[in-house]
Structure formats: C-alpha cells, structure tokens
mmCIF file of C-alpha atoms in Angstrom:
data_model
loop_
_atom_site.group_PDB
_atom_site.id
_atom_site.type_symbol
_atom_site.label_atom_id
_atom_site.label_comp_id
_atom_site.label_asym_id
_atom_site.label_seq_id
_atom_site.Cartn_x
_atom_site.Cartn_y
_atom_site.Cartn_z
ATOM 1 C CA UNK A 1 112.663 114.093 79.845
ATOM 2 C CA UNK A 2 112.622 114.665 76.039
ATOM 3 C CA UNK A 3 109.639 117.734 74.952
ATOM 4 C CA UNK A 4 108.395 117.297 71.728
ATOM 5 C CA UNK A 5 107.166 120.571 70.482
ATOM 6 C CA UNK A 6 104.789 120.412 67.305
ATOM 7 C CA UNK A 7 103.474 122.675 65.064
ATOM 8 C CA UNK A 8 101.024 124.312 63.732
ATOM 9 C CA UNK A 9 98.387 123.752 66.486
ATOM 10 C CA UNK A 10 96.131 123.841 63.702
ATOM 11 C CA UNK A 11 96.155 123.450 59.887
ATOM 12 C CA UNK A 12 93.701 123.823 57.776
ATOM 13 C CA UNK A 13 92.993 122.129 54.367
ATOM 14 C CA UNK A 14 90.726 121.029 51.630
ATOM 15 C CA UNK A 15 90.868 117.451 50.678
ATOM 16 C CA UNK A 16 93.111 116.863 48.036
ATOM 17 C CA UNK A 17 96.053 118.933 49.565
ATOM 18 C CA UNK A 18 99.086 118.130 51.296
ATOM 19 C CA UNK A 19 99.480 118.494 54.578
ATOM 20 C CA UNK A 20 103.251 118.827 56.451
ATOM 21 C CA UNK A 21 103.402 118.633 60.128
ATOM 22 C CA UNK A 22 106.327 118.868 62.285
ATOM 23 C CA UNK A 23 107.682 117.354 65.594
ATOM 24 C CA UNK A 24 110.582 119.212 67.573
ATOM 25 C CA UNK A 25 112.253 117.413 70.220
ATOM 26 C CA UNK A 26 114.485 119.213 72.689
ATOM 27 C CA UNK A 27 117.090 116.575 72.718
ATOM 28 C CA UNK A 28 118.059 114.220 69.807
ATOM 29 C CA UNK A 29 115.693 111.297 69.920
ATOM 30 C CA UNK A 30 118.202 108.062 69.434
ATOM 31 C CA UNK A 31 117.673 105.826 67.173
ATOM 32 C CA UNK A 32 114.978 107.179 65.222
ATOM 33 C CA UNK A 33 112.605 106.056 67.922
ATOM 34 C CA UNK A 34 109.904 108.129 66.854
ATOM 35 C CA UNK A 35 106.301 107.812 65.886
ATOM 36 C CA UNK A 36 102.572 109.082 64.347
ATOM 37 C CA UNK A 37 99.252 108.569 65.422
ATOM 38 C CA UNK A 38 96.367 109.651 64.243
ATOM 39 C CA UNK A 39 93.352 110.250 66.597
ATOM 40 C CA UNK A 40 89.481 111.301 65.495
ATOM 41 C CA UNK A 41 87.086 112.060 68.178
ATOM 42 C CA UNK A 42 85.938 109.721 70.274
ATOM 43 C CA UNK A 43 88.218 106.935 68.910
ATOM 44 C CA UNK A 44 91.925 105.712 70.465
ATOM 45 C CA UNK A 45 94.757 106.239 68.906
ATOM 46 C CA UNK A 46 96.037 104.483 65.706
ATOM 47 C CA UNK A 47 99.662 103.747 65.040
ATOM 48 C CA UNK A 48 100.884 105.414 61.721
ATOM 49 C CA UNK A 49 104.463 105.424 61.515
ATOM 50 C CA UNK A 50 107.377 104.261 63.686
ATOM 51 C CA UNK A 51 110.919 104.564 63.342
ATOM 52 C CA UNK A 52 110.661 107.575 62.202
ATOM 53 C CA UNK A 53 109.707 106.706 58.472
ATOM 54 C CA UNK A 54 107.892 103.330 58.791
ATOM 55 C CA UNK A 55 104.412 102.956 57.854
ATOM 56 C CA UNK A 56 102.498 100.567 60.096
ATOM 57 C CA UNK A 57 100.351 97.836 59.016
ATOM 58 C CA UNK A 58 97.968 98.368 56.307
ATOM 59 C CA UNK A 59 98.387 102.158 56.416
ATOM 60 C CA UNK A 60 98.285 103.634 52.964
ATOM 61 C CA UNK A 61 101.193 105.409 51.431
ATOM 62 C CA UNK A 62 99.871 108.663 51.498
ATOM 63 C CA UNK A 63 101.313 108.795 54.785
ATOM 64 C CA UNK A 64 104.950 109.220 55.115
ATOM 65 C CA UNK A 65 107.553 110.203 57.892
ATOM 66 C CA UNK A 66 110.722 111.421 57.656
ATOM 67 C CA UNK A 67 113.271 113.607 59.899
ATOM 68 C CA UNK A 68 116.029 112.502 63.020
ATOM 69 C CA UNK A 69 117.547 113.964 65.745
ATOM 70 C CA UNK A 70 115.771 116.482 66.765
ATOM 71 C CA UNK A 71 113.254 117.429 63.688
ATOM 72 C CA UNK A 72 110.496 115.082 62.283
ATOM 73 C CA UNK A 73 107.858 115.347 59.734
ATOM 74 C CA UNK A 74 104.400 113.802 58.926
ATOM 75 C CA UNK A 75 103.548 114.274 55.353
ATOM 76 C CA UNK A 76 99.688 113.380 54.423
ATOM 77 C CA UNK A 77 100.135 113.630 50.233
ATOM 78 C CA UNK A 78 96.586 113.893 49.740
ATOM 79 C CA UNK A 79 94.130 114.979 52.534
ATOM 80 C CA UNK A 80 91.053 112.734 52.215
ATOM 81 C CA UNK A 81 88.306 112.986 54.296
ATOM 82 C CA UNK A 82 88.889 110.415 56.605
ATOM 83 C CA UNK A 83 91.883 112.080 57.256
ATOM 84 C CA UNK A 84 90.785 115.520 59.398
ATOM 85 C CA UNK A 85 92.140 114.372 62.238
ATOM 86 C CA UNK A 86 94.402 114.914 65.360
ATOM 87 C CA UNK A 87 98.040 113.747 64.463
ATOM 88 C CA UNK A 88 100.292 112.890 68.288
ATOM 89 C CA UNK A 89 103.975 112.320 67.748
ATOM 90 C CA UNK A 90 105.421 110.419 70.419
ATOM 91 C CA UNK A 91 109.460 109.376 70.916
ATOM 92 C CA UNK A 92 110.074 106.307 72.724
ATOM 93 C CA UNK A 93 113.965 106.342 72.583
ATOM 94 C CA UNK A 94 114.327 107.783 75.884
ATOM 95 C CA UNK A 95 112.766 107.313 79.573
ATOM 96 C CA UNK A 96 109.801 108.188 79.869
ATOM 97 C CA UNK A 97 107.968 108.041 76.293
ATOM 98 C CA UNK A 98 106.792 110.887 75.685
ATOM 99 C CA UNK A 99 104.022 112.617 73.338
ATOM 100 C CA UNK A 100 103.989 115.942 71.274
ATOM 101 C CA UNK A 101 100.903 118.312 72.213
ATOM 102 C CA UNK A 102 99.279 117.190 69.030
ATOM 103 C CA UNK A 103 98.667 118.755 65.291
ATOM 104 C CA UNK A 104 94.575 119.276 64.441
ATOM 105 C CA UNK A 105 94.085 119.111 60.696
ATOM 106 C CA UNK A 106 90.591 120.435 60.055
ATOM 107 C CA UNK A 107 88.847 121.392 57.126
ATOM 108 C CA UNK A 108 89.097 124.691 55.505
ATOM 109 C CA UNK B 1 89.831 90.500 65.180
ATOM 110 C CA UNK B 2 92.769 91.863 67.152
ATOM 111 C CA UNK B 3 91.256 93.343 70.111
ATOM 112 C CA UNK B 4 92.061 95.190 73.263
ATOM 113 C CA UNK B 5 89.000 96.173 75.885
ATOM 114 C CA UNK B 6 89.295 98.070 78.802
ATOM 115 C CA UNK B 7 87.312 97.759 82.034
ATOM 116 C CA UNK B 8 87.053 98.984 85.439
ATOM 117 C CA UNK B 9 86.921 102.867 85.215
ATOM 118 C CA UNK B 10 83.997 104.805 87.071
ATOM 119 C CA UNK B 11 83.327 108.042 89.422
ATOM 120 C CA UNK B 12 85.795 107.569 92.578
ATOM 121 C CA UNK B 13 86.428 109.905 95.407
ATOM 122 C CA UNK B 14 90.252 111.654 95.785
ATOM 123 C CA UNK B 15 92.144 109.615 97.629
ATOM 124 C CA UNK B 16 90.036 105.994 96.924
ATOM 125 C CA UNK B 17 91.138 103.443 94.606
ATOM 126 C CA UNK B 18 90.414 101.589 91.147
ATOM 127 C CA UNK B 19 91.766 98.541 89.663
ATOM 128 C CA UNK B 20 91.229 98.920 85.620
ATOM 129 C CA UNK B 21 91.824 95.425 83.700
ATOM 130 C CA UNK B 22 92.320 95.268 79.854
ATOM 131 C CA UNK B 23 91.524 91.969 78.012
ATOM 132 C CA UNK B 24 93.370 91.135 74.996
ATOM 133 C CA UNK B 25 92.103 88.751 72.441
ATOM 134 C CA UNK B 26 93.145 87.373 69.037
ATOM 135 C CA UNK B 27 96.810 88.038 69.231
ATOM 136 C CA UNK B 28 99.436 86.037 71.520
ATOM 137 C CA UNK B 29 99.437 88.174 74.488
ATOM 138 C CA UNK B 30 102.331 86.725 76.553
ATOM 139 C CA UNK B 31 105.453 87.543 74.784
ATOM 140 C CA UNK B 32 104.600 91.339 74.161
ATOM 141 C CA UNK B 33 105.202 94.236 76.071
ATOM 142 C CA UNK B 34 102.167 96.129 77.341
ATOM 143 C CA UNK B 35 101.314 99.937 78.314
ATOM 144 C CA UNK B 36 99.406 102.136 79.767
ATOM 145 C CA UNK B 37 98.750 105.446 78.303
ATOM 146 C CA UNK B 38 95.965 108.529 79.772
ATOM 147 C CA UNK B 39 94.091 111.014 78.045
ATOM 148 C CA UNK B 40 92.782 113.796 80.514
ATOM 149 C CA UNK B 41 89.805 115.573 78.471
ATOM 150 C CA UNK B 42 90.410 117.605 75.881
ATOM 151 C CA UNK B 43 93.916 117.507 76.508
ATOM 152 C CA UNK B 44 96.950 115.108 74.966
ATOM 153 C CA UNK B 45 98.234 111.686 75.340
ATOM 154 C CA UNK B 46 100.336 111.047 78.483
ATOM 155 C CA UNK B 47 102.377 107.757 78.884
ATOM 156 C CA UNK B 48 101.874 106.355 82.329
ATOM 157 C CA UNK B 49 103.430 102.716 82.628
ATOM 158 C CA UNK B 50 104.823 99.899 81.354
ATOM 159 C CA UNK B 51 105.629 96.145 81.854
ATOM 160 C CA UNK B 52 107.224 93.686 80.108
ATOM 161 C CA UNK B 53 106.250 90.599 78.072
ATOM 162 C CA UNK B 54 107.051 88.337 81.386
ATOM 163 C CA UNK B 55 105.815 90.519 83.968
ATOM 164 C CA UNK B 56 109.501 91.225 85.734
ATOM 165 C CA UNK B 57 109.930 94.786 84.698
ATOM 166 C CA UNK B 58 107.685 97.440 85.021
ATOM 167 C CA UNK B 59 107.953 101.440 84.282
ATOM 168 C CA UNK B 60 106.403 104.035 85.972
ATOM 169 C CA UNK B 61 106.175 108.299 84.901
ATOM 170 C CA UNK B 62 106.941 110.340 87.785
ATOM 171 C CA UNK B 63 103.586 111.173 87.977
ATOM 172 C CA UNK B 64 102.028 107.780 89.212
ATOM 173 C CA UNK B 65 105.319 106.481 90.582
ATOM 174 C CA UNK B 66 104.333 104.841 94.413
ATOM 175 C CA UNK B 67 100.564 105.228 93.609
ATOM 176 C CA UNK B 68 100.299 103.366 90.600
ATOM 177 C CA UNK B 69 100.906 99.274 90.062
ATOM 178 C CA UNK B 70 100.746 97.713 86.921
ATOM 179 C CA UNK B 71 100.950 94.085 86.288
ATOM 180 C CA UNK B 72 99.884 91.271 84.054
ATOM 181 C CA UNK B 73 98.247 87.475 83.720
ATOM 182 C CA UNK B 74 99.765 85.886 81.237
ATOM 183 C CA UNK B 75 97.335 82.938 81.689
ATOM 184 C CA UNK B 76 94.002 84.953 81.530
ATOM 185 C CA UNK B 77 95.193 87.549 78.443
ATOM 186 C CA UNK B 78 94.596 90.495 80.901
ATOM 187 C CA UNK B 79 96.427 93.486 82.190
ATOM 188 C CA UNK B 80 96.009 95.738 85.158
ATOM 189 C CA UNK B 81 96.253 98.627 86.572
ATOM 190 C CA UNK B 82 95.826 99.183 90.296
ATOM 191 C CA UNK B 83 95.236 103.096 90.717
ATOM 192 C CA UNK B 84 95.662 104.165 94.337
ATOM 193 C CA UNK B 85 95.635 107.717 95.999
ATOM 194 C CA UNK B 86 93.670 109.035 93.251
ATOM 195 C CA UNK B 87 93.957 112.695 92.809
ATOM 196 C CA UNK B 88 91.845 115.107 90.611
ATOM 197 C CA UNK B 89 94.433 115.025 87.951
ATOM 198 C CA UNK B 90 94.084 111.435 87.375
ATOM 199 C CA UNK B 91 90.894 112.290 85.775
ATOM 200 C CA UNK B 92 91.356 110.775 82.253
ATOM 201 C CA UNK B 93 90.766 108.397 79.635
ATOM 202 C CA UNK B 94 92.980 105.152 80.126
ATOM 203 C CA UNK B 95 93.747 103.016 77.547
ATOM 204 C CA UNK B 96 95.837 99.866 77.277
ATOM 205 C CA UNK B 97 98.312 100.005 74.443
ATOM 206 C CA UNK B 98 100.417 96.617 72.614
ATOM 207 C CA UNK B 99 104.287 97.244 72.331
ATOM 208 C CA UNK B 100 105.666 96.358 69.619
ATOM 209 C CA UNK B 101 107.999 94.517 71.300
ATOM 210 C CA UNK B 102 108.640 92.780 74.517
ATOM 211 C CA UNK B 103 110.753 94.727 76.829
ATOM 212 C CA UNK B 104 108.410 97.619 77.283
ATOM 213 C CA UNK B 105 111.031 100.196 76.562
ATOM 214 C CA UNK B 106 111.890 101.536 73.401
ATOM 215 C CA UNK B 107 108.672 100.330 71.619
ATOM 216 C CA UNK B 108 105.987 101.939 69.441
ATOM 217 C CA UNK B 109 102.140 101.212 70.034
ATOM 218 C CA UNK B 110 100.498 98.500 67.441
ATOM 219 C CA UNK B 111 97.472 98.240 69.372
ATOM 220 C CA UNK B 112 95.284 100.353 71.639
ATOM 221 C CA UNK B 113 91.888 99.912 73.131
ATOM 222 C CA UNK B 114 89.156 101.758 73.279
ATOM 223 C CA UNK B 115 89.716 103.176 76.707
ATOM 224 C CA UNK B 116 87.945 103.610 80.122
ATOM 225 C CA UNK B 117 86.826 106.728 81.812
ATOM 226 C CA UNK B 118 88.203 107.143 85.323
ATOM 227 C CA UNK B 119 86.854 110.829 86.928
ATOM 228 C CA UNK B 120 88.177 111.668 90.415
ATOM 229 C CA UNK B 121 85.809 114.583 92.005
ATOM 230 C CA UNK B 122 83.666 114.512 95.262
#
C-alpha cells in the first residue's frame, strides 16, 4: 500500500498569500495518478486537481498542481477566503487508493 | 444539477447490519465507475470500495474485505452498500463518490455526495 505523507499539518495565512503544500508518497505513484481535494467543515469533498497538474471542472487557476514520483505540490496563488480549508491528496495509481492525512490552511 | 444523495446510515449495534443506497441524478449513471469512500470523525478520508460502470468488478480495502458488498442498479441510478459485521471502527461518514472513469481503478473523484452517518456503539 502506497503512504502519502503531507505536510505541514497546519499552515497558516492571511488572504492574499500563497500557500504551498506538499504530498510524499513512499513509493512512486505511476502515472501521475494523483489528486487534490479540498474539504470545509461539514461539506464532502471537492475534486481539485487530478493527474497530478489538472485542474478539474470550473476550478479557478489559482489552484495548481505539480510534482511525480514520489513528491507533489498544491499551490493556492492567492489565499481567498473561501479558501481556509482542509486540502486531502489522494493517489489512485496503485491498489488500494489511498489518501494523505490532510493539510489545514487556517487563518493567521 | 449533478447530484449524488446518500441514504440509509443510522445508530446500529456491533455486529448488526446496514444497507446504505446512494441515488445519482442528472448525469448518465451507467457507464461510470462508482466508490465508496469513509470519513471516521475528525479523522481523514479512507477509500473503502469500488465497482465498475457494469457492475462485474468490484474492489474491496482490507479493512471491509468479507464484511462489506457493494453493488449497483443500473436501471434505478442507485448504488449500495451492504455493511455487515459492523464493528466500532466502522463508525464514519460514508459518502458515494463518481469515478472519473469506468473501470473503478485508477480514477479520480468528479463527484461526491453529501454523505451518511453510520455510528456503531451499544
């Protein structure tokens, strides 16, 4: 089973900033099969990027992913409000899928 | 609107049994791969099964594997989940997730519902 490590636990930020948050896997993830979401409370999951570096639909380009193998980034270019959030990666190139422990961008 | 809406969760005693359903609307259901992903609280996202777009594969984590069945009616928009030998640690959030794709492996999630509660305790 592939562990995706990510870091920080925590980050926190004023709107405006940028925000970087990383996804380790402990075993190259093939293809690029990896992927953001973005989770508020209460609320399911929303797909941000897959393969890696694709946006999904109608996500704004403020969000970008980059990275393969074994190291992947989320980069939020501006933090807007609607953006404190918990961030999941997840790689679905091996059996099972599985997720990262999550990245909580909060507020400073 | 694209829509996916969970049902069937509740209070259930270890060892009984639930059979969540998850009703998709406004999006061809049949050819896509569908999956079930848990959310125990305050804790992370944990994939739990899978099936595919016709209903003759289906994955299972290790965790669920001989407990857990998943299947599909293609006819009726709806998937399920048949949850049996329910243990404390199934305590979670479920929801139902769209692949974006139809073999239920090596997929992304387009879609998700809003989830259904499912607590295991005495």
């Amino acid at each position: 089973e592939i562990v995706l490590t990510q870091s920080p636990d925590t980050l926190s930020l004023s709107p405006g900033e940028r925000a970087t948050l990383s996804c380790r896997a402990s075993q190259s993830v093939s293809s690029s099969y990896l992927a953001w979401y973005q989770q508020t409370p209460g609320q399911a999951p929303r797909l941000l990027i897959y393969g890696a570096s694709s946006r999904a639909t109608g996500i704004p380009d403020r969000f970008s992913g980059s990275g393969s193998g074994t190291d992947f980034t989320l980069t939020i270019s501006r933090l807007e409000p609607a953006d404190f959030a918990v961030y999941y990666c997840q790689q679905y190139g091996g059996s099972p899928s599985t997720f990262g422990g999550g990245t909580k961008v909060e507020i400073k | 609107e694209v829509q996916l809406l969970e049902s069937g969760g509740g209070l259930v005693q270890p060892g009984g049994s639930l059979r969540l359903s998850c009703a998709a609307s406004e999006f061809t259901f049949r050819p896509y791969a569908m999956t079930w992903v848990r959310q125990a609280p305050g804790k992370g996202l944990e994939w739990v099964s899978a099936i595919s777009g016709s209903g003759s594969d289906t994955y299972y984590a290790d965790s669920v594997k001989g407990r857990f069945t998943i299947s599909r009616d293609n006819s009726k928009n709806t998937l399920y989940l048949q949850m049996n030998s329910l243990r404390a640690e199934d305590t979670a959030v479920y929801y139902c997730a769209k692949d974006d794709g139809y073999s239920g492996n090596y997929e992304a999630f387009d879609i998700w519902g809003q989830g259904t509660m499912v607590t295991v305790s005495s």
